[in-house]
PDB file of C-alpha atoms in Angstrom:
ATOM      1  CA  MET A 857    -104.284 -91.328  16.041  1.00  0.00           C
ATOM      2  CA  THR A 858    -102.107 -88.118  17.301  1.00  0.00           C
ATOM      3  CA  THR A 859     -98.502 -88.625  17.724  1.00  0.00           C
ATOM      4  CA  ASN A 860     -96.443 -86.350  20.287  1.00  0.00           C
ATOM      5  CA  SER A 861     -93.050 -85.678  19.499  1.00  0.00           C
ATOM      6  CA  LEU A 862     -90.251 -82.978  20.694  1.00  0.00           C
ATOM      7  CA  GLN A 863     -88.729 -82.107  17.577  1.00  0.00           C
ATOM      8  CA  PRO A 864     -89.751 -81.789  13.828  1.00  0.00           C
ATOM      9  CA  THR A 865     -88.902 -84.346  11.321  1.00  0.00           C
ATOM     10  CA  GLY A 866     -86.704 -83.116   8.475  1.00  0.00           C
ATOM     11  CA  ASP A 867     -89.368 -83.363   6.032  1.00  0.00           C
ATOM     12  CA  GLN A 868     -91.687 -81.030   8.492  1.00  0.00           C
ATOM     13  CA  VAL A 869     -88.829 -78.563   8.557  1.00  0.00           C
ATOM     14  CA  ARG A 870     -88.673 -78.766   4.621  1.00  0.00           C
ATOM     15  CA  ALA A 871     -92.568 -78.456   4.208  1.00  0.00           C
ATOM     16  CA  PHE A 872     -92.472 -75.511   6.885  1.00  0.00           C
ATOM     17  CA  ARG A 873     -89.740 -73.390   5.013  1.00  0.00           C
ATOM     18  CA  ASP A 874     -91.533 -74.361   1.898  1.00  0.00           C
ATOM     19  CA  ARG A 875     -94.924 -72.741   2.848  1.00  0.00           C
ATOM     20  CA  ALA A 876     -93.247 -69.469   3.811  1.00  0.00           C
ATOM     21  CA  THR A 877     -94.604 -66.282   2.605  1.00  0.00           C
ATOM     22  CA  GLY A 878     -92.694 -63.602   4.135  1.00  0.00           C
ATOM     23  CA  GLU A 879     -95.541 -62.715   6.344  1.00  0.00           C
ATOM     24  CA  PRO A 880     -96.007 -63.566  10.231  1.00  0.00           C
ATOM     25  CA  VAL A 881     -96.737 -67.006  11.200  1.00  0.00           C
ATOM     26  CA  GLN A 882     -98.488 -68.247  14.449  1.00  0.00           C
ATOM     27  CA  MET A 883     -97.631 -71.311  16.155  1.00  0.00           C
ATOM     28  CA  LEU A 884    -100.233 -73.273  18.363  1.00  0.00           C
ATOM     29  CA  ASN A 885     -98.527 -75.156  20.894  1.00  0.00           C
ATOM     30  CA  LEU A 886    -100.263 -77.922  22.757  1.00  0.00           C
ATOM     31  CA  LEU A 887     -97.919 -79.054  25.842  1.00  0.00           C
ATOM     32  CA  LYS A 888     -97.987 -82.162  28.047  1.00  0.00           C
ATOM     33  CA  PHE A 889     -95.323 -81.738  30.867  1.00  0.00           C
ATOM     34  CA  ARG A 890     -93.405 -84.598  32.584  1.00  0.00           C
ATOM     35  CA  ALA A 891     -94.325 -84.801  36.337  1.00  0.00           C
ATOM     36  CA  ILE A 892     -90.776 -84.513  37.264  1.00  0.00           C
ATOM     37  CA  ALA A 893     -88.345 -82.876  34.561  1.00  0.00           C
ATOM     38  CA  SER A 894     -85.877 -85.481  33.275  1.00  0.00           C
ATOM     39  CA  TYR A 895     -82.622 -83.897  31.809  1.00  0.00           C
ATOM     40  CA  ALA A 896     -80.747 -85.638  28.898  1.00  0.00           C
ATOM     41  CA  ASP A 897     -77.435 -85.312  30.937  1.00  0.00           C
ATOM     42  CA  GLY A 898     -78.875 -87.322  33.875  1.00  0.00           C
ATOM     43  CA  ARG A 899     -78.613 -84.594  36.534  1.00  0.00           C
ATOM     44  CA  GLU A 900     -80.973 -85.113  39.671  1.00  0.00           C
ATOM     45  CA  THR A 901     -83.410 -82.458  39.789  1.00  0.00           C
ATOM     46  CA  SER A 902     -86.849 -81.795  41.886  1.00  0.00           C
ATOM     47  CA  LEU A 903     -88.163 -79.463  39.082  1.00  0.00           C
ATOM     48  CA  THR A 904     -91.516 -80.577  37.909  1.00  0.00           C
ATOM     49  CA  GLY A 905     -91.629 -80.645  33.918  1.00  0.00           C
ATOM     50  CA  GLU A 906     -93.582 -77.252  33.967  1.00  0.00           C
ATOM     51  CA  GLU A 907     -90.854 -75.532  36.088  1.00  0.00           C
ATOM     52  CA  ALA A 908     -88.219 -76.856  33.637  1.00  0.00           C
ATOM     53  CA  TYR A 909     -90.413 -75.521  30.707  1.00  0.00           C
ATOM     54  CA  SER A 910     -90.618 -72.110  32.342  1.00  0.00           C
ATOM     55  CA  LEU A 911     -86.799 -71.944  32.344  1.00  0.00           C
ATOM     56  CA  TYR A 912     -87.179 -72.327  28.566  1.00  0.00           C
ATOM     57  CA  GLY A 913     -89.827 -69.783  28.378  1.00  0.00           C
ATOM     58  CA  LYS A 914     -87.693 -67.309  30.094  1.00  0.00           C
ATOM     59  CA  ALA A 915     -84.790 -67.919  27.926  1.00  0.00           C
ATOM     60  CA  PHE A 916     -87.123 -67.764  24.812  1.00  0.00           C
ATOM     61  CA  GLU A 917     -88.411 -64.392  25.543  1.00  0.00           C
ATOM     62  CA  GLU A 918     -84.911 -63.078  26.187  1.00  0.00           C
ATOM     63  CA  ILE A 919     -83.379 -64.508  22.849  1.00  0.00           C
ATOM     64  CA  MET A 920     -86.662 -64.064  20.512  1.00  0.00           C
ATOM     65  CA  GLY A 921     -88.386 -61.109  21.885  1.00  0.00           C
ATOM     66  CA  PRO A 922     -85.852 -58.831  20.428  1.00  0.00           C
ATOM     67  CA  ARG A 923     -86.173 -60.823  17.337  1.00  0.00           C
ATOM     68  CA  GLY A 924     -89.938 -59.879  17.056  1.00  0.00           C
ATOM     69  CA  ALA A 925     -91.382 -63.224  18.393  1.00  0.00           C
ATOM     70  CA  ARG A 926     -94.003 -62.873  21.060  1.00  0.00           C
ATOM     71  CA  VAL A 927     -96.167 -65.156  22.950  1.00  0.00           C
ATOM     72  CA  ILE A 928    -100.087 -64.079  22.061  1.00  0.00           C
ATOM     73  CA  TYR A 929    -101.586 -66.302  24.588  1.00  0.00           C
ATOM     74  CA  ALA A 930    -100.428 -68.937  27.169  1.00  0.00           C
ATOM     75  CA  GLY A 931    -102.741 -70.907  29.717  1.00  0.00           C
ATOM     76  CA  ALA A 932    -103.614 -74.100  31.231  1.00  0.00           C
ATOM     77  CA  VAL A 933    -105.891 -76.711  29.442  1.00  0.00           C
ATOM     78  CA  ARG A 934    -108.911 -77.567  31.414  1.00  0.00           C
ATOM     79  CA  GLY A 935    -110.593 -80.222  29.302  1.00  0.00           C
ATOM     80  CA  PHE A 936    -112.499 -80.945  26.272  1.00  0.00           C
ATOM     81  CA  LEU A 937    -115.675 -79.130  25.715  1.00  0.00           C
ATOM     82  CA  ILE A 938    -116.133 -80.468  22.185  1.00  0.00           C
ATOM     83  CA  GLY A 939    -114.918 -83.808  20.906  1.00  0.00           C
ATOM     84  CA  GLU A 940    -112.319 -86.328  22.520  1.00  0.00           C
ATOM     85  CA  GLY A 941    -108.947 -87.007  22.169  1.00  0.00           C
ATOM     86  CA  GLU A 942    -106.144 -89.391  23.357  1.00  0.00           C
ATOM     87  CA  GLY A 943    -104.338 -88.124  26.258  1.00  0.00           C
ATOM     88  CA  SER A 944    -104.680 -84.733  27.714  1.00  0.00           C
ATOM     89  CA  TRP A 945    -102.969 -81.410  27.303  1.00  0.00           C
ATOM     90  CA  ASP A 946    -101.578 -79.239  30.209  1.00  0.00           C
ATOM     91  CA  ALA A 947    -101.050 -76.248  28.472  1.00  0.00           C
ATOM     92  CA  ALA A 948    -101.876 -74.395  25.190  1.00  0.00           C
ATOM     93  CA  MET A 949     -99.684 -71.221  23.948  1.00  0.00           C
ATOM     94  CA  LEU A 950     -99.965 -69.344  20.912  1.00  0.00           C
ATOM     95  CA  VAL A 951     -96.673 -67.903  19.646  1.00  0.00           C
ATOM     96  CA  GLU A 952     -96.291 -65.223  16.693  1.00  0.00           C
ATOM     97  CA  TYR A 953     -93.147 -65.018  14.677  1.00  0.00           C
ATOM     98  CA  PRO A 954     -92.454 -62.157  12.270  1.00  0.00           C
ATOM     99  CA  SER A 955     -91.803 -64.655   9.490  1.00  0.00           C
ATOM    100  CA  THR A 956     -90.853 -68.316   8.875  1.00  0.00           C
ATOM    101  CA  GLN A 957     -87.343 -67.672   8.522  1.00  0.00           C
ATOM    102  CA  VAL A 958     -87.090 -65.948  11.948  1.00  0.00           C
ATOM    103  CA  MET A 959     -88.288 -69.270  13.416  1.00  0.00           C
ATOM    104  CA  LEU A 960     -86.028 -71.423  11.391  1.00  0.00           C
ATOM    105  CA  ASP A 961     -82.868 -69.098  12.235  1.00  0.00           C
ATOM    106  CA  MET A 962     -83.975 -69.317  15.736  1.00  0.00           C
ATOM    107  CA  TRP A 963     -82.558 -73.121  15.785  1.00  0.00           C
ATOM    108  CA  ARG A 964     -79.437 -71.893  14.946  1.00  0.00           C
ATOM    109  CA  ILE A 965     -78.727 -69.591  17.728  1.00  0.00           C
ATOM    110  CA  PRO A 966     -76.448 -70.991  20.259  1.00  0.00           C
ATOM    111  CA  ALA A 967     -78.198 -69.630  23.379  1.00  0.00           C
ATOM    112  CA  TYR A 968     -81.672 -71.072  22.038  1.00  0.00           C
ATOM    113  CA  GLN A 969     -79.718 -74.304  21.497  1.00  0.00           C
ATOM    114  CA  GLU A 970     -78.624 -74.288  25.064  1.00  0.00           C
ATOM    115  CA  ALA A 971     -82.208 -73.454  26.466  1.00  0.00           C
ATOM    116  CA  GLN A 972     -83.387 -76.494  24.630  1.00  0.00           C
ATOM    117  CA  LYS A 973     -82.342 -78.780  27.359  1.00  0.00           C
ATOM    118  CA  HIS A 974     -84.988 -77.366  29.542  1.00  0.00           C
ATOM    119  CA  ARG A 975     -87.669 -77.641  27.145  1.00  0.00           C
ATOM    120  CA  GLU A 976     -86.756 -81.289  26.383  1.00  0.00           C
ATOM    121  CA  ALA A 977     -86.352 -81.949  30.110  1.00  0.00           C
ATOM    122  CA  GLY A 978     -89.938 -80.503  30.850  1.00  0.00           C
ATOM    123  CA  LEU A 979     -91.898 -81.686  27.997  1.00  0.00           C
ATOM    124  CA  GLU A 980     -93.372 -85.409  27.816  1.00  0.00           C
ATOM    125  CA  GLY A 981     -94.899 -84.495  24.243  1.00  0.00           C
ATOM    126  CA  GLN A 982     -95.945 -81.519  22.305  1.00  0.00           C
ATOM    127  CA  LEU A 983     -98.068 -80.854  18.925  1.00  0.00           C
ATOM    128  CA  LEU A 984     -97.061 -77.754  17.293  1.00  0.00           C
ATOM    129  CA  LEU A 985     -99.519 -76.411  14.618  1.00  0.00           C
ATOM    130  CA  GLU A 986     -98.561 -73.445  12.085  1.00  0.00           C
ATOM    131  CA  CYS A 987    -101.032 -71.117  11.548  1.00  0.00           C
ATOM    132  CA  GLY A 988    -101.649 -68.313   9.006  1.00  0.00           C
ATOM    133  CA  PRO A 989    -103.888 -66.355   6.652  1.00  0.00           C
ATOM    134  CA  GLY A 990    -106.597 -68.242   4.652  1.00  0.00           C
ATOM    135  CA  PHE A 991    -109.412 -68.587   7.045  1.00  0.00           C
ATOM    136  CA  SER A 992    -111.988 -65.853   7.725  1.00  0.00           C
ATOM    137  CA  PHE A 993    -114.226 -66.344  10.854  1.00  0.00           C
ATOM    138  CA  SER A 994    -116.773 -63.747   9.296  1.00  0.00           C
ATOM    139  CA  PRO A 995    -117.656 -63.428   5.698  1.00  0.00           C
ATOM    140  CA  PRO A 996    -116.278 -60.089   3.713  1.00  0.00           C
ATOM    141  CA  VAL A 997    -118.408 -57.234   3.997  1.00  0.00           C
TER     142      VAL A 997
END
């Protein structure tokens, strides 16, 4: 079973921090958007979840781009080719951070905290997978 969430647990954050190597870290995001954005403050909106998440994305790039974070890939999920899963994903995104610490620091930046309202309004759920060195697609020569 897969559990969608919008925020990491304390245990997940501690484990992420403890795995830090000082090298770049890539985060694979699987995103499920709400049909209509739902803001915690109860405001009325006609924005779709994807549109609200795009507001978060714009802020993320403005805040984190100068700190070395970059979106490597972002696109729509069309469906399963191999395997099956509960629910479906609307989008997948791969983001690279210069280090685990840069990502941890991001959560303390006031402008980023403010942008979170759009992320949370837009997402029904998310899986965030930490990726890094340790797998080689082809054998060493």
